[in-house]
Amino acid sequence: MKYYGKIFVITLKIKEVNFISIENKQIYLKLEKNLKEESRKAIIRGAFMGSGSINNPKKKYHLEIDFGNEENLLAVKKMLEQLGIRVKAFGLAIYIKEGEEISKFLALIGAAKAVMEFEDIRIQKEMRGKVNRLVNCKTANLNKTINASITQIAAIKKLQEKGVFSKLDDNLKEIAILRLENPNMPLIDLGKLLKEPLGKSGVNYRLKKIIEIAQNC
C-alpha cells in the first residue's frame, strides 16, 4: 500500500485477475469467471484494509466498508455472500451488525488474533445479557407474587374484621392462615404446607375464592 497525500493505493497480485487496485476508496476489478476462493478473500481483505472500519465490540457490533461506486460495492457484497457472510448495504457502504457474522468476516480475512479477542468480548456480553434477563425475570415473578399476596392478605383481613372468617370452610381457613404466616411464599410452596398438599392451581383456586367472598361482604 502506498500513500499519496489523501489517496491510498493498494495493489494485489492475483493470478486470475489482470489487475486490481484500491484507489481513493474505489476498487477497479477486471475479473475472470474462474476466480478462486483465496483470490476472493484477498480482494475482500484489501477492500477492508483500504476503507473498512469496525466498532469497539464492547459498545456495539458494527463493521463497515465504504466504496466509491455502486458497481464495486455490489461486486464485493456478492463475493462475501458467496463465502457465507451475510451483509447489508446502505448508500455506498456495506455493513454487518451481527456479532457472529463479524467474527466470521474477521476469520475470512485471516485476522485470527482479532477473532479471538472479538469472541472473548462477545461471550462476556452474551453471558451478562443472560444473567440480566434471568434476574429481570425472577424480579418480575417475585413482584407478581408479592402483589397477589397483598390482595389475598387484604381479603383475609377484611373477612376477619367483618366476622366472616370463622364461617369459612376448613379448607379456606387453612390456606388463609398459611398465607398470613407466609406472605411472600409462592403458591406452589404454600400448597406443600397444607395437611393434604395441593398444586399451584388448587391453592390459587382457594385464594381466589377467599377474595371473591371478601368482595361480596
mmCIF file of C-alpha atoms in Angstrom:
data_model
loop_
_atom_site.group_PDB
_atom_site.id
_atom_site.type_symbol
_atom_site.label_atom_id
_atom_site.label_comp_id
_atom_site.label_asym_id
_atom_site.label_seq_id
_atom_site.Cartn_x
_atom_site.Cartn_y
_atom_site.Cartn_z
ATOM 1 C CA MET A 1 0.000 0.000 0.000
ATOM 2 C CA LYS A 2 1.277 3.477 -0.897
ATOM 3 C CA TYR A 3 0.058 6.838 0.380
ATOM 4 C CA TYR A 4 -0.170 9.882 -1.897
ATOM 5 C CA GLY A 5 -1.462 12.820 0.109
ATOM 6 C CA LYS A 6 -5.161 11.979 0.620
ATOM 7 C CA ILE A 7 -5.087 8.951 -1.661
ATOM 8 C CA PHE A 8 -4.267 5.373 -0.701
ATOM 9 C CA VAL A 9 -3.379 2.863 -3.409
ATOM 10 C CA ILE A 10 -3.377 -0.869 -2.666
ATOM 11 C CA THR A 11 -2.195 -3.271 -5.342
ATOM 12 C CA LEU A 12 -2.918 -7.006 -5.169
ATOM 13 C CA LYS A 13 -1.302 -9.580 -7.416
ATOM 14 C CA ILE A 14 -3.720 -12.390 -8.179
ATOM 15 C CA LYS A 15 -3.338 -14.957 -10.947
ATOM 16 C CA GLU A 16 -6.962 -14.882 -12.116
ATOM 17 C CA VAL A 17 -7.182 -11.070 -12.251
ATOM 18 C CA ASN A 18 -5.493 -8.857 -14.825
ATOM 19 C CA PHE A 19 -5.208 -6.059 -12.274
ATOM 20 C CA ILE A 20 -6.785 -4.964 -9.002
ATOM 21 C CA SER A 21 -6.198 -1.688 -7.227
ATOM 22 C CA ILE A 22 -7.928 0.219 -4.464
ATOM 23 C CA GLU A 23 -7.570 3.898 -5.136
ATOM 24 C CA ASN A 24 -9.328 6.685 -3.247
ATOM 25 C CA LYS A 25 -11.850 4.184 -1.822
ATOM 26 C CA GLN A 26 -12.605 2.737 -5.270
ATOM 27 C CA ILE A 27 -11.911 -0.823 -6.388
ATOM 28 C CA TYR A 28 -11.253 -1.399 -10.086
ATOM 29 C CA LEU A 29 -11.787 -5.033 -10.839
ATOM 30 C CA LYS A 30 -11.247 -6.951 -14.058
ATOM 31 C CA LEU A 31 -12.131 -10.490 -13.095
ATOM 32 C CA GLU A 32 -12.264 -13.780 -14.943
ATOM 33 C CA LYS A 33 -15.025 -16.317 -14.267
ATOM 34 C CA ASN A 34 -12.651 -18.774 -12.610
ATOM 35 C CA LEU A 35 -11.747 -16.502 -9.678
ATOM 36 C CA LYS A 36 -10.717 -18.803 -6.813
ATOM 37 C CA GLU A 37 -11.825 -18.589 -3.180
ATOM 38 C CA GLU A 38 -8.447 -17.406 -1.906
ATOM 39 C CA SER A 39 -8.454 -14.659 -4.519
ATOM 40 C CA ARG A 40 -11.900 -13.505 -3.377
ATOM 41 C CA LYS A 41 -10.646 -13.428 0.200
ATOM 42 C CA ALA A 42 -7.651 -11.342 -0.874
ATOM 43 C CA ILE A 43 -9.903 -8.825 -2.613
ATOM 44 C CA ILE A 44 -12.171 -8.563 0.452
ATOM 45 C CA ARG A 45 -9.144 -8.204 2.717
ATOM 46 C CA GLY A 46 -7.833 -5.379 0.531
ATOM 47 C CA ALA A 47 -11.206 -3.633 0.497
ATOM 48 C CA PHE A 48 -11.404 -3.740 4.295
ATOM 49 C CA MET A 49 -7.806 -2.518 4.703
ATOM 50 C CA GLY A 50 -8.452 0.328 2.283
ATOM 51 C CA SER A 51 -11.765 1.678 3.563
ATOM 52 C CA GLY A 52 -13.111 -0.575 6.289
ATOM 53 C CA SER A 53 -13.765 0.036 9.959
ATOM 54 C CA ILE A 54 -15.051 -1.866 12.974
ATOM 55 C CA ASN A 55 -16.536 -0.516 16.204
ATOM 56 C CA ASN A 56 -15.393 -1.398 19.689
ATOM 57 C CA PRO A 57 -17.451 -4.583 20.303
ATOM 58 C CA LYS A 58 -17.797 -3.692 23.997
ATOM 59 C CA LYS A 59 -20.160 -0.915 22.887
ATOM 60 C CA LYS A 60 -21.887 -2.293 19.789
ATOM 61 C CA TYR A 61 -21.328 -4.602 16.835
ATOM 62 C CA HIS A 62 -20.735 -2.728 13.592
ATOM 63 C CA LEU A 63 -18.338 -3.450 10.730
ATOM 64 C CA GLU A 64 -18.416 -1.286 7.616
ATOM 65 C CA ILE A 65 -16.649 -0.950 4.257
ATOM 66 C CA ASP A 66 -17.120 2.204 2.157
ATOM 67 C CA PHE A 67 -16.960 2.284 -1.647
ATOM 68 C CA GLY A 68 -16.563 4.898 -4.329
ATOM 69 C CA ASN A 69 -19.275 3.474 -6.585
ATOM 70 C CA GLU A 70 -22.132 1.005 -6.555
ATOM 71 C CA GLU A 71 -20.512 -1.398 -9.017
ATOM 72 C CA ASN A 72 -17.607 -2.094 -6.667
ATOM 73 C CA LEU A 73 -19.937 -2.361 -3.692
ATOM 74 C CA LEU A 74 -22.086 -4.987 -5.406
ATOM 75 C CA ALA A 75 -19.029 -6.948 -6.542
ATOM 76 C CA VAL A 76 -17.599 -7.258 -3.024
ATOM 77 C CA LYS A 77 -21.038 -7.839 -1.481
ATOM 78 C CA LYS A 78 -21.573 -10.743 -3.879
ATOM 79 C CA MET A 79 -18.170 -12.220 -3.024
ATOM 80 C CA LEU A 80 -18.926 -12.052 0.707
ATOM 81 C CA GLU A 81 -22.281 -13.733 0.232
ATOM 82 C CA GLN A 82 -20.661 -16.452 -1.875
ATOM 83 C CA LEU A 83 -18.285 -17.062 1.014
ATOM 84 C CA GLY A 84 -21.151 -17.348 3.511
ATOM 85 C CA ILE A 85 -21.071 -13.853 5.084
ATOM 86 C CA ARG A 86 -24.409 -12.032 5.371
ATOM 87 C CA VAL A 87 -24.036 -8.291 4.727
ATOM 88 C CA LYS A 88 -26.351 -5.352 4.150
ATOM 89 C CA ALA A 89 -25.874 -2.277 2.008
ATOM 90 C CA PHE A 90 -26.785 1.363 2.602
ATOM 91 C CA GLY A 91 -25.720 4.112 0.245
ATOM 92 C CA LEU A 92 -22.183 3.316 -0.872
ATOM 93 C CA ALA A 93 -21.323 1.142 2.115
ATOM 94 C CA ILE A 94 -21.805 -2.454 3.151
ATOM 95 C CA TYR A 95 -22.118 -3.243 6.840
ATOM 96 C CA ILE A 96 -22.545 -6.068 9.348
ATOM 97 C CA LYS A 97 -24.237 -5.632 12.725
ATOM 98 C CA GLU A 98 -24.453 -9.262 13.884
ATOM 99 C CA GLY A 99 -21.655 -10.374 16.200
ATOM 100 C CA GLU A 100 -21.407 -13.864 14.728
ATOM 101 C CA GLU A 101 -21.161 -12.540 11.160
ATOM 102 C CA ILE A 102 -18.439 -10.047 12.130
ATOM 103 C CA SER A 103 -16.477 -12.875 13.729
ATOM 104 C CA LYS A 104 -16.829 -14.915 10.529
ATOM 105 C CA PHE A 105 -15.669 -11.912 8.465
ATOM 106 C CA LEU A 106 -12.553 -11.437 10.596
ATOM 107 C CA ALA A 107 -11.738 -15.137 10.244
ATOM 108 C CA LEU A 108 -12.279 -14.876 6.498
ATOM 109 C CA ILE A 109 -9.684 -12.142 6.078
ATOM 110 C CA GLY A 110 -7.190 -14.012 8.269
ATOM 111 C CA ALA A 111 -7.367 -11.829 11.378
ATOM 112 C CA ALA A 112 -7.017 -14.765 13.798
ATOM 113 C CA LYS A 113 -5.942 -12.713 16.836
ATOM 114 C CA ALA A 114 -8.785 -10.249 16.295
ATOM 115 C CA VAL A 115 -11.258 -13.141 16.101
ATOM 116 C CA MET A 116 -10.112 -14.469 19.491
ATOM 117 C CA GLU A 117 -10.359 -11.044 21.133
ATOM 118 C CA PHE A 118 -13.718 -10.333 19.499
ATOM 119 C CA GLU A 119 -15.163 -13.720 20.537
ATOM 120 C CA ASP A 120 -13.948 -13.240 24.110
ATOM 121 C CA ILE A 121 -15.798 -9.916 24.346
ATOM 122 C CA ARG A 122 -18.871 -11.343 22.610
ATOM 123 C CA ILE A 123 -19.096 -14.293 25.022
ATOM 124 C CA GLN A 124 -18.798 -11.972 28.016
ATOM 125 C CA LYS A 125 -21.539 -9.702 26.641
ATOM 126 C CA GLU A 126 -23.858 -12.635 25.965
ATOM 127 C CA MET A 127 -23.304 -14.053 29.461
ATOM 128 C CA ARG A 128 -24.043 -10.675 31.053
ATOM 129 C CA GLY A 129 -27.166 -10.417 28.903
ATOM 130 C CA LYS A 130 -28.390 -13.857 30.002
ATOM 131 C CA VAL A 131 -27.750 -13.059 33.669
ATOM 132 C CA ASN A 132 -29.608 -9.744 33.388
ATOM 133 C CA ARG A 133 -32.578 -11.408 31.672
ATOM 134 C CA LEU A 134 -32.680 -14.094 34.357
ATOM 135 C CA VAL A 135 -32.556 -11.515 37.161
ATOM 136 C CA ASN A 136 -35.261 -9.422 35.494
ATOM 137 C CA CYS A 137 -37.458 -12.484 35.053
ATOM 138 C CA LYS A 138 -37.057 -13.533 38.684
ATOM 139 C CA THR A 139 -37.717 -9.973 39.849
ATOM 140 C CA ALA A 140 -40.879 -9.783 37.754
ATOM 141 C CA ASN A 141 -42.108 -13.110 39.142
ATOM 142 C CA LEU A 142 -41.317 -12.011 42.697
ATOM 143 C CA ASN A 143 -43.197 -8.729 42.202
ATOM 144 C CA LYS A 144 -46.158 -10.653 40.810
ATOM 145 C CA THR A 145 -46.160 -12.975 43.835
ATOM 146 C CA ILE A 146 -45.924 -10.065 46.272
ATOM 147 C CA ASN A 147 -48.724 -8.086 44.585
ATOM 148 C CA ALA A 148 -51.006 -11.131 44.559
ATOM 149 C CA SER A 149 -50.150 -11.844 48.196
ATOM 150 C CA ILE A 150 -51.066 -8.281 49.217
ATOM 151 C CA THR A 151 -54.514 -8.681 47.612
ATOM 152 C CA GLN A 152 -55.024 -12.081 49.254
ATOM 153 C CA ILE A 153 -53.981 -10.881 52.720
ATOM 154 C CA ALA A 154 -56.190 -7.792 52.440
ATOM 155 C CA ALA A 155 -59.163 -10.042 51.606
ATOM 156 C CA ILE A 156 -58.419 -12.369 54.557
ATOM 157 C CA LYS A 157 -58.147 -9.459 56.995
ATOM 158 C CA LYS A 158 -61.384 -8.000 55.687
ATOM 159 C CA LEU A 159 -63.151 -11.300 56.389
ATOM 160 C CA GLN A 160 -61.703 -11.305 59.907
ATOM 161 C CA GLU A 161 -62.881 -7.735 60.554
ATOM 162 C CA LYS A 162 -66.363 -8.484 59.214
ATOM 163 C CA GLY A 163 -66.653 -11.622 61.367
ATOM 164 C CA VAL A 164 -66.971 -13.781 58.267
ATOM 165 C CA PHE A 165 -63.672 -15.623 58.598
ATOM 166 C CA SER A 166 -64.991 -18.107 61.210
ATOM 167 C CA LYS A 167 -67.781 -19.104 58.810
ATOM 168 C CA LEU A 168 -65.367 -20.235 56.066
ATOM 169 C CA ASP A 169 -64.963 -23.959 55.457
ATOM 170 C CA ASP A 170 -61.862 -25.622 56.906
ATOM 171 C CA ASN A 171 -60.026 -25.764 53.558
ATOM 172 C CA LEU A 172 -60.303 -21.996 53.038
ATOM 173 C CA LYS A 173 -59.381 -21.264 56.649
ATOM 174 C CA GLU A 174 -56.278 -23.440 56.393
ATOM 175 C CA ILE A 175 -54.941 -21.759 53.258
ATOM 176 C CA ALA A 176 -55.835 -18.305 54.631
ATOM 177 C CA ILE A 177 -53.845 -18.897 57.831
ATOM 178 C CA LEU A 178 -50.876 -20.215 55.843
ATOM 179 C CA ARG A 179 -50.953 -17.131 53.636
ATOM 180 C CA LEU A 180 -50.937 -14.817 56.645
ATOM 181 C CA GLU A 181 -47.992 -16.723 58.114
ATOM 182 C CA ASN A 182 -46.095 -16.802 54.784
ATOM 183 C CA PRO A 183 -46.919 -13.563 52.938
ATOM 184 C CA ASN A 184 -44.162 -13.870 50.285
ATOM 185 C CA MET A 185 -44.263 -17.593 49.646
ATOM 186 C CA PRO A 186 -45.060 -18.766 46.082
ATOM 187 C CA LEU A 187 -48.310 -20.704 45.658
ATOM 188 C CA ILE A 188 -46.564 -23.957 44.793
ATOM 189 C CA ASP A 189 -44.635 -23.882 48.100
ATOM 190 C CA LEU A 190 -47.710 -22.780 50.027
ATOM 191 C CA GLY A 191 -49.565 -25.833 48.742
ATOM 192 C CA LYS A 192 -46.900 -28.161 50.157
ATOM 193 C CA LEU A 193 -47.656 -26.912 53.697
ATOM 194 C CA LEU A 194 -51.297 -27.999 53.607
ATOM 195 C CA LYS A 195 -52.388 -31.077 55.557
ATOM 196 C CA GLU A 196 -53.357 -32.514 52.207
ATOM 197 C CA PRO A 197 -50.857 -30.927 49.784
ATOM 198 C CA LEU A 198 -52.181 -29.171 46.681
ATOM 199 C CA GLY A 199 -50.600 -27.967 43.456
ATOM 200 C CA LYS A 200 -50.356 -24.345 42.377
ATOM 201 C CA SER A 201 -53.730 -24.304 40.625
ATOM 202 C CA GLY A 202 -55.530 -25.773 43.660
ATOM 203 C CA VAL A 203 -54.025 -23.179 46.018
ATOM 204 C CA ASN A 204 -54.812 -20.389 43.559
ATOM 205 C CA TYR A 205 -58.451 -21.547 43.354
ATOM 206 C CA ARG A 206 -58.896 -21.415 47.133
ATOM 207 C CA LEU A 207 -57.309 -17.981 47.476
ATOM 208 C CA LYS A 208 -59.415 -16.615 44.614
ATOM 209 C CA LYS A 209 -62.489 -17.976 46.410
ATOM 210 C CA ILE A 210 -61.467 -16.087 49.536
ATOM 211 C CA ILE A 211 -61.055 -12.852 47.542
ATOM 212 C CA GLU A 212 -64.452 -13.395 45.899
ATOM 213 C CA ILE A 213 -66.158 -13.848 49.298
ATOM 214 C CA ALA A 214 -64.447 -10.729 50.647
ATOM 215 C CA GLN A 215 -65.620 -8.673 47.679
ATOM 216 C CA ASN A 216 -69.223 -9.695 48.347
ATOM 217 C CA CYS A 217 -69.342 -8.876 52.017
#
